[in-house]
Coordinates of C-alpha atoms and ligand atoms in Angstrom, one line a residue:
X1 CA 0.0 0.0 0.0
X2 CA 1.5 3.4 -1.0
X3 CA 1.0 6.4 1.2
X4 CA -0.3 9.6 -0.4
X5 CA -2.6 12.5 0.1
X6 CA -5.2 10.7 -1.9
X7 CA -5.0 7.6 0.3
X8 CA -5.3 9.7 3.4
X9 CA -8.6 11.3 2.1
X10 CA -9.9 7.9 1.0
X11 CA -9.2 6.4 4.5
X12 CA -10.7 9.4 6.2
X13 CA -13.9 9.0 4.3
X14 CA -14.2 5.3 5.2
X15 CA -13.3 5.5 8.9
X16 CA -9.7 4.5 8.5
X17 CA -10.6 0.9 8.1
X18 CA -8.2 0.1 5.2
X19 CA -4.8 0.8 6.8
X20 CA -2.6 -2.3 7.0
X21 CA 0.3 -3.0 9.4
X22 CA 3.4 -1.2 8.1
X23 CA 5.4 -4.4 7.9
X24 CA 4.7 -8.2 8.3
X25 CA 5.5 -10.3 11.3
X26 CA 7.1 -13.4 9.6
X27 CA 8.4 -16.6 11.2
X28 CA 12.2 -17.0 10.7
X29 CA 13.1 -19.2 7.7
X30 CA 15.8 -21.9 8.2
X31 CA 18.3 -19.9 6.1
X32 CA 18.8 -16.6 4.2
X33 CA 21.4 -15.2 1.8
X34 CA 21.9 -12.2 4.0
X35 CA 21.2 -11.9 7.7
X36 CA 21.5 -8.4 9.3
X37 CA 21.8 -8.5 13.1
X38 CA 20.2 -5.5 14.8
X39 CA 17.0 -3.8 13.7
X40 CA 18.1 -0.3 14.5
X41 CA 18.4 2.5 11.9
X42 CA 21.6 1.1 10.4
X43 CA 20.5 -2.5 10.2
X44 CA 17.1 -1.6 8.6
X45 CA 18.7 0.8 6.2
X46 CA 21.2 -1.8 5.2
X47 CA 18.4 -4.3 4.4
X48 CA 16.5 -1.6 2.5
X49 CA 19.5 -0.7 0.2
X50 CA 20.5 -4.4 -0.2
X51 CA 17.1 -5.2 -1.6
X52 CA 16.3 -1.9 -3.4
X53 CA 19.6 -0.8 -4.8
X54 CA 21.6 -4.0 -5.0
X55 CA 18.6 -6.2 -6.0
X56 CA 19.4 -8.9 -3.4
X57 CA 16.8 -11.2 -2.0
X58 CA 16.5 -13.7 0.8
X59 CA 17.3 -11.1 3.5
X60 CA 16.4 -11.1 7.1
X61 CA 16.8 -8.5 9.9
X62 CA 17.0 -10.0 13.4
X63 CA 16.1 -7.7 16.2
X64 CA 16.3 -8.8 19.8
X65 CA 13.6 -6.3 21.0
X66 CA 11.3 -4.2 18.9
X67 CA 11.9 -1.9 15.9
X68 CA 12.8 1.5 17.1
X69 CA 13.6 0.5 20.7
X70 CA 17.4 1.1 20.5
X71 CA 19.3 4.3 19.8
X72 CA 17.5 5.1 16.6
X73 CA 14.5 6.0 18.8
X74 CA 16.5 7.5 21.6
X75 CA 18.7 10.2 19.9
X76 CA 18.3 13.9 19.7
X77 CA 17.5 13.7 16.0
X78 CA 20.2 16.0 14.6
X79 CA 21.5 15.5 11.0
X80 CA 24.4 17.4 9.5
X81 CA 27.3 17.2 7.1
X82 CA 29.9 19.4 8.9
X83 CA 32.9 17.2 9.3
X84 CA 36.4 18.2 8.6
X85 CA 38.6 15.2 7.7
X86 CA 38.7 13.7 4.2
X87 CA 37.9 10.2 5.6
X88 CA 34.7 11.5 7.1
X89 CA 33.2 14.4 5.1
X90 CA 32.4 12.7 1.8
X91 CA 30.5 10.0 3.8
X92 CA 28.5 12.5 5.8
X93 CA 27.7 14.5 2.7
X94 CA 26.4 11.4 1.0
X95 CA 24.3 10.8 4.1
X96 CA 22.8 14.3 4.0
X97 CA 22.0 14.0 0.3
X98 CA 20.3 10.7 1.0
X99 CA 18.3 12.4 3.8
X100 CA 17.2 15.0 1.3
X101 CA 15.6 12.4 -0.9
X102 CA 14.6 9.9 1.9
X103 CA 10.9 10.6 2.1
X104 CA 10.4 10.0 -1.6
X105 CA 12.7 7.0 -1.6
X106 CA 10.8 5.4 1.4
X107 CA 7.3 6.8 0.6
X108 CA 7.2 7.8 4.3
X109 CA 7.0 11.1 6.1
X110 CA 10.1 11.1 8.3
X111 CA 9.7 14.8 9.0
X112 CA 13.1 15.7 7.5
X113 CA 13.5 19.4 8.5
X114 CA 16.6 21.3 7.3
X115 CA 16.2 24.1 9.8
X116 CA 20.0 24.7 10.1
X117 CA 22.7 23.8 12.6
X118 CA 24.6 26.7 14.2
X119 CA 27.9 25.9 16.0
X120 CA 28.8 28.8 18.2
X121 CA 32.4 30.0 18.9
X122 CA 33.6 32.1 21.8
X123 CA 37.3 32.9 21.0
X124 CA 39.5 34.0 18.1
X125 CA 41.1 30.6 18.0
X126 CA 37.7 28.9 17.7
X127 CA 36.8 31.3 14.9
X128 CA 39.9 30.2 13.0
X129 CA 39.0 26.5 13.5
X130 CA 35.4 27.2 12.4
X131 CA 36.6 29.0 9.2
X132 CA 38.9 26.1 8.4
X133 CA 36.2 23.5 9.0
X134 CA 33.7 25.6 6.9
X135 CA 36.3 25.7 4.0
X136 CA 36.7 22.0 4.2
X137 CA 33.0 21.4 4.1
X138 CA 32.5 23.6 1.1
X139 CA 35.4 21.9 -0.7
X140 CA 33.5 18.6 -0.2
X141 CA 30.3 19.9 -1.6
X142 CA 28.6 20.8 1.7
X143 CA 27.4 24.3 2.8
X144 CA 28.9 26.6 5.4
X145 CA 28.6 30.2 6.4
X146 CA 30.6 32.2 9.0
X147 CA 28.4 34.4 11.1
X148 CA 29.6 37.2 13.3
X149 CA 28.0 38.2 16.6
X150 CA 25.3 40.3 14.9
X151 CA 24.6 37.4 12.5
X152 CA 24.1 35.1 15.5
X153 CA 21.9 37.7 17.2
X154 CA 19.6 38.0 14.2
X155 CA 19.1 34.2 14.2
X156 CA 18.8 33.7 18.0
X157 CA 18.3 36.9 19.9
X158 CA 17.6 35.1 23.2
X159 CA 21.2 33.8 23.7
X160 CA 23.3 35.4 26.4
X161 CA 25.3 38.0 24.6
X162 CA 25.7 40.8 27.1
X163 CA 26.6 39.2 30.4
X164 CA 28.1 35.9 29.4
X165 CA 31.0 34.0 31.0
X166 CA 31.8 33.0 27.4
X167 CA 30.9 35.8 25.0
X168 CA 29.6 34.7 21.7
X169 CA 31.9 35.8 18.9
X170 CA 30.1 34.2 16.0
X171 CA 29.0 30.8 14.6
X172 CA 29.6 28.3 11.8
X173 CA 26.2 28.1 10.2
X174 CA 25.3 24.9 8.2
X175 CA 21.9 25.6 6.7
X176 CA 21.3 22.2 5.2
X177 CA 21.6 20.5 8.6
X178 CA 18.6 20.0 10.8
X179 CA 16.5 17.4 12.5
X180 CA 14.5 14.3 11.5
X181 CA 11.8 12.5 13.4
X182 CA 14.0 9.6 14.7
X183 CA 11.6 6.7 15.2
X184 CA 9.9 7.5 11.8
X185 CA 13.2 6.7 10.3
X186 CA 13.2 3.2 11.8
X187 CA 9.5 2.7 10.8
X188 CA 10.1 4.1 7.2
X189 CA 13.1 1.9 6.5
X190 CA 11.3 -1.1 8.1
X191 CA 8.3 -0.6 6.0
X192 CA 10.2 -0.1 2.8
X193 CA 12.5 -3.1 3.4
X194 CA 9.5 -5.3 4.1
X195 CA 7.9 -4.1 0.8
X196 CA 11.0 -5.3 -0.9
X197 CA 10.7 -8.7 0.6
X198 CA 12.9 -8.5 3.6
X199 CA 11.9 -10.5 6.7
X200 CA 12.0 -8.3 9.8
X201 CA 12.0 -10.7 12.8
X202 CA 11.5 -9.0 16.1
X203 CA 12.1 -10.6 19.6
X204 CA 14.9 -12.6 18.0
X205 CA 18.2 -12.2 19.9
X206 CA 21.4 -13.5 18.4
X207 CA 23.1 -15.5 21.0
X208 CA 26.0 -17.0 19.0
X209 CA 27.6 -17.6 15.7
X210 CA 28.2 -21.0 14.0
X211 CA 31.7 -20.8 12.6
X212 CA 33.5 -23.7 10.8
X213 CA 36.9 -23.5 9.1
X214 CA 37.0 -19.7 9.6
X215 CA 33.7 -19.3 7.7
X216 CA 30.4 -18.2 9.4
X217 CA 27.5 -20.5 8.6
X218 CA 24.7 -18.9 10.6
X219 CA 23.5 -17.5 13.9
X220 CA 22.1 -19.1 17.0
X221 CA 19.1 -17.1 18.2
X222 CA 16.4 -17.1 20.9
X223 CA 14.2 -18.4 18.1
X224 CA 16.5 -21.2 16.9
X225 CA 19.3 -21.6 14.5
X226 CA 19.2 -19.5 11.2
X227 CA 21.7 -20.2 8.4
X228 CA 23.2 -17.4 6.4
X229 CA 25.4 -16.8 3.4
X230 CA 26.6 -13.5 4.7
X231 CA 26.0 -11.9 8.1
X232 CA 26.2 -8.1 8.8
X233 CA 26.3 -7.0 12.4
X234 CA 24.9 -3.5 13.1
X235 CA 24.0 -3.6 16.8
X236 CA 25.4 -0.1 17.9
X237 CA 25.8 -0.1 21.7
X238 CA 25.9 -3.9 21.9
X239 CA 28.8 -4.2 19.4
X240 CA 31.4 -5.5 21.9
X241 CA 29.0 -8.0 23.4
X242 CA 27.8 -9.4 20.1
X243 CA 31.2 -9.6 18.4
X244 CA 32.7 -11.3 21.4
X245 CA 30.4 -14.2 20.5
X246 CA 32.5 -14.6 17.3
X247 CA 35.7 -14.4 19.4
X248 CA 36.5 -10.8 18.5
X249 CA 37.6 -8.0 20.8
X250 CA 36.8 -4.6 19.4
X251 CA 38.5 -1.1 19.8
X252 CA 35.1 0.1 21.1
X253 CA 33.7 0.9 24.6
X254 CA 30.1 1.1 25.5
X255 CA 29.0 4.3 27.4
X256 CA 25.7 5.8 28.3
X257 CA 24.5 9.1 26.8
X258 CA 21.5 11.0 28.1
X259 CA 19.0 13.3 26.4
X260 CA 16.4 15.6 27.8
X261 CA 13.0 17.1 26.7
X262 CA 11.3 20.1 28.2
X263 CA 7.6 20.8 28.3
X264 CA 6.1 22.1 25.1
X265 CA 6.8 25.8 24.3
X266 CA 5.7 28.1 21.5
X267 CA 8.3 28.1 18.6
X268 CA 11.4 29.8 20.0
X269 CA 14.4 28.1 18.5
X270 CA 15.1 28.5 14.8
X271 CA 17.2 25.4 14.4
X272 CA 19.9 23.4 16.2
X273 CA 22.3 25.4 18.4
X274 CA 25.5 24.1 19.9
X275 CA 27.5 25.7 22.7
X276 CA 31.2 26.1 21.9
X277 CA 32.5 26.5 25.5
X278 CA 30.9 23.3 26.9
X279 CA 29.1 20.3 25.7
X280 CA 25.5 21.4 25.3
X281 CA 23.3 21.4 22.2
X282 CA 19.6 22.1 21.8
X283 CA 16.8 22.2 19.2
X284 CA 13.0 22.4 19.4
X285 CA 10.8 19.5 18.4
X286 CA 7.7 20.0 16.2
X287 CA 5.6 19.4 19.4
X288 CA 7.4 22.3 21.0
X289 CA 9.7 20.6 23.5
X290 CA 13.3 21.8 23.8
X291 CA 15.4 18.7 23.0
X292 CA 18.9 18.9 24.5
X293 CA 21.9 16.9 25.6
X294 CA 25.6 17.0 26.4
X295 CA 28.4 14.6 27.3
X296 CA 28.4 10.9 27.9
X297 CA 28.3 9.9 31.6
X298 CA 31.9 8.7 31.3
X299 CA 31.9 5.1 32.6
X300 CA 31.5 1.8 30.8
X301 CA 28.0 0.5 31.0
X302 CA 25.2 -1.3 29.1
X303 CA 22.5 0.4 31.2
X304 CA 20.1 2.6 29.2
X305 CA 19.8 5.2 32.0
X306 CA 22.2 7.8 33.3
X307 CA 23.1 9.6 36.5
X308 CA 22.6 13.1 38.0
X309 CA 26.1 14.6 37.6
X310 CA 25.7 14.8 33.8
X311 CA 22.2 16.2 34.2
X312 CA 23.7 19.0 36.3
X313 CA 26.5 19.5 33.8
X314 CA 24.1 19.7 30.8
X315 CA 21.7 22.1 32.6
X316 CA 24.7 24.4 33.5
X317 CA 25.6 24.5 29.8
X318 CA 22.0 25.4 29.0
X319 CA 21.9 28.2 31.6
X320 CA 25.3 29.6 30.5
X321 CA 24.1 29.8 26.9
X322 CA 20.4 30.8 27.2
X323 CA 19.4 31.6 30.7
X324 CA 15.7 31.6 29.7
X325 CA 15.9 27.8 29.7
X326 CA 15.9 27.9 33.5
X327 CA 12.2 29.0 33.4
X328 CA 11.1 25.8 31.5
X329 CA 10.3 22.5 33.2
X330 CA 12.1 19.3 32.3
X331 CA 9.5 16.7 31.1
X332 CA 11.6 13.6 30.4
X333 CA 15.1 12.3 30.2
X334 CA 16.5 8.9 29.1
X335 CA 19.7 7.2 28.1
X336 CA 21.1 5.1 25.2
X337 CA 24.2 3.0 25.0
X338 CA 26.9 4.4 22.7
X339 CA 29.5 2.3 20.9
X340 CA 32.4 4.7 21.4
X341 CA 35.4 3.9 19.1
X342 CA 38.9 5.0 20.0
X343 CA 39.2 7.7 17.4
X344 CA 35.5 8.8 17.4
X345 CA 34.9 7.5 13.8
X346 CA 33.0 4.4 12.8
X347 CA 34.1 1.0 11.5
X348 CA 32.4 -0.5 8.4
X349 CA 34.5 -3.5 7.3
X350 CA 34.9 -7.2 6.7
X351 CA 36.1 -9.2 9.7
X352 CA 38.8 -11.9 9.6
X353 CA 36.0 -14.5 9.6
X354 CA 34.7 -15.2 6.1
X355 CA 31.1 -14.1 5.6
X356 CA 31.0 -11.9 8.8
X357 CA 30.9 -8.1 8.4
X358 CA 30.8 -5.4 11.0
X359 CA 29.2 -1.9 11.2
X360 CA 29.7 0.1 14.5
X361 CA 31.7 2.5 16.5
X362 CA 29.2 5.4 15.9
X363 CA 29.8 7.2 19.1
X364 CA 27.0 9.7 19.5
X365 CA 26.9 10.6 15.8
X366 CA 25.3 7.6 14.2
X367 CA 21.8 8.9 13.6
X368 CA 22.8 11.4 10.9
X369 CA 24.8 8.6 9.3
X370 CA 21.9 6.2 9.1
X371 CA 21.2 6.4 5.3
X372 CA 24.9 6.4 4.2
X373 CA 25.8 3.7 6.7
X374 CA 23.0 1.5 5.3
X375 CA 24.0 2.3 1.8
X376 CA 27.7 1.6 2.2
X377 CA 27.2 -1.4 4.4
X378 CA 24.9 -2.9 1.7
X379 CA 27.6 -2.1 -0.9
X380 CA 30.2 -4.0 1.1
X381 CA 27.9 -7.0 1.7
X382 CA 26.8 -7.1 -1.9
X383 CA 30.1 -6.5 -3.6
X384 CA 32.8 -7.4 -1.0
X385 CA 34.5 -4.0 -1.7
X386 CA 34.2 -0.9 0.4
X387 CA 32.1 2.0 -1.0
X388 CA 34.2 4.9 -2.2
X389 CA 33.0 7.1 0.6
X390 CA 33.8 4.6 3.3
X391 CA 37.3 3.3 2.4
X392 CA 38.8 4.8 5.6
X393 CA 36.5 3.0 8.0
X394 CA 38.7 0.0 8.3
X395 CA 39.5 -2.1 11.4
X396 CA 43.3 -2.0 10.6
X397 CA 43.5 1.8 10.8
X398 CA 44.3 1.4 14.5
X399 CA 47.1 -1.0 13.8
X400 CA 48.5 1.2 11.0
X401 CA 48.2 4.5 12.8
X402 CA 45.6 5.8 10.2
X403 CA 43.1 7.1 12.8
X404 CA 40.3 9.4 11.7
X405 CA 40.5 11.6 14.9
X406 CA 38.0 14.3 13.9
X407 CA 38.5 16.1 17.3
X408 CA 42.2 15.5 17.6
X409 CA 41.9 14.2 21.2
X410 CA 43.4 10.7 21.0
X411 CA 42.0 7.4 22.2
X412 CA 39.7 9.0 24.8
X413 CA 36.0 8.0 24.4
X414 CA 34.8 10.7 26.8
X415 CA 36.3 13.4 24.6
X416 CA 34.9 12.3 21.2
Ligands
FAD1 C1 20.7 10.3 23.9 C2 21.3 10.2 22.5 C3 21.4 11.2 21.6 C4 21.9 11.1 20.3 N1 21.9 12.1 19.5 C5 22.3 12.0 18.2 C6 22.1 13.1 17.3 O1 21.6 14.1 17.6 N2 22.6 12.9 16.0 C7 23.3 11.7 15.6 O2 23.7 11.7 14.5 N3 23.4 10.7 16.5 C8 22.9 10.8 17.7 N4 22.9 9.7 18.6 C9 23.6 8.4 18.2 C10 22.7 7.6 17.3 O3 21.4 7.4 17.9 C11 23.3 6.2 17.2 O4 24.7 6.3 16.8 C12 22.7 5.3 16.2 O5 21.3 5.4 16.3 C13 23.2 3.9 16.2 O6 22.7 3.1 15.2 P1 21.3 2.3 15.2 O7 20.2 3.2 14.9 O8 21.5 1.1 14.2 O9 21.3 1.7 16.7 P2 20.1 1.0 17.5 O10 18.8 1.6 17.3 O11 20.6 0.9 18.9 O12 20.1 -0.4 16.8 C14 20.9 -1.5 17.3 C15 19.9 -2.7 17.5 O13 20.6 -3.9 17.7 C16 19.8 -4.7 18.6 N5 20.6 -5.7 19.2 C17 21.5 -5.6 20.1 N6 22.0 -6.8 20.4 C18 21.4 -7.7 19.6 C19 21.4 -9.1 19.5 N7 22.2 -9.9 20.2 N8 20.6 -9.7 18.6 C20 19.7 -9.0 17.8 N9 19.6 -7.7 17.9 C21 20.4 -7.0 18.8 C22 19.3 -3.7 19.6 O14 18.1 -4.1 20.3 C23 19.0 -2.4 18.7 O15 17.7 -2.3 18.3 C24 22.4 9.8 19.9 C25 22.3 8.7 20.8 C26 21.7 8.9 22.0 C27 21.6 7.7 22.9

């Protein structure tokens, strides 16, 4: 069933009795050509592109919980293509271009809203760094604009300009960045993959890999053994745990990251704003809530809930930047488990086990990457060669010293 304005009117006239479930609920088959482990944004996008772009069939996505229950439904919804390094920016630019056509591709309203991302700076050195980043972005086909203080004031007059501990000197404005309704992305990819014949199997936890003569043959799951020609693992925060079942130890640590939503307010924020003198970022959802977040809690965990010191830290950042936030009430907060890689960049690569492929290490930037991650992982699974925008996301970059350290802070997950 295609979604359209015409369909909406038709259903409205007949009491909405004709809508069908957005995807089927199939029983697992004994075997598939491709098994994707993890039904988050990346796993579902991989299945969608494998079927639609690479014309592969006999594909299953195995999800231990329900679609949208992981980080894809827990993030702060920001998308952007404002990276600096050559290993990163072409990939994130591909992702933003895929976001721009996503709703037509999926026939699904994911509420892609290019309302702009404004990275504030507070010193001359930060201005130099922003100018350099902006030039890098433009050279890779993205958009960037350097705003001075008055330029920022005209976008966001409510920021603390006059009495601030960290005066705002300007911002790097990226107008094509913005927000997307996160769980709609999971639902849209799931529906489209299902329409292309992919089996999406929920409540199916992968508990082990069957490996013989260094070749993976299938997965043990809570719903029985499932054979597979190729297996792609995209389990985000559970990367270390799942890959240890194949005997691998990853250069990844799991940490919790929290997010916060205020009560609904009238429209006040024009787009996404990030504080340059602390870790705080904020946008406003279409329902009116201010959606904001900051740093990871800073200790290894698989718990999807955080602790109060980071709440205090994030709120301090908010108050320093826009004191009016102190008058609004916090409605909800939650946590998600981040797969923090040692250089802050992802890994999309084959493993040393034949037929086993890995996608992870997204830190807290994996939502914006969802379309490109799915596209390039599908490319790798279908062709056994890395996609041209993802050649740097190799496992062996740590061994060879070819890290993609976007922030230049070394192997320190809490700083990426
Ligand atoms: C609070 C917060 C804010 C964030 N903000 C942003 C942001 O603004 N912009 C941005 O770009 N990124 C952001 N991120 C990061 C982004 O959400 C993640 O990097 C990205 O969603 C991870 O990919 P995914 O969607 O595939 O993960 P998930 O949705 O977590 O998918 C992984 C799936 O694997 C499943 N799984 C795990 N183990 C198994 C198993 N053994 N068998 C079967 N299935 C299994 C899980 O149940 C889960 O559904 C944020 C994250 C958090 C938590």
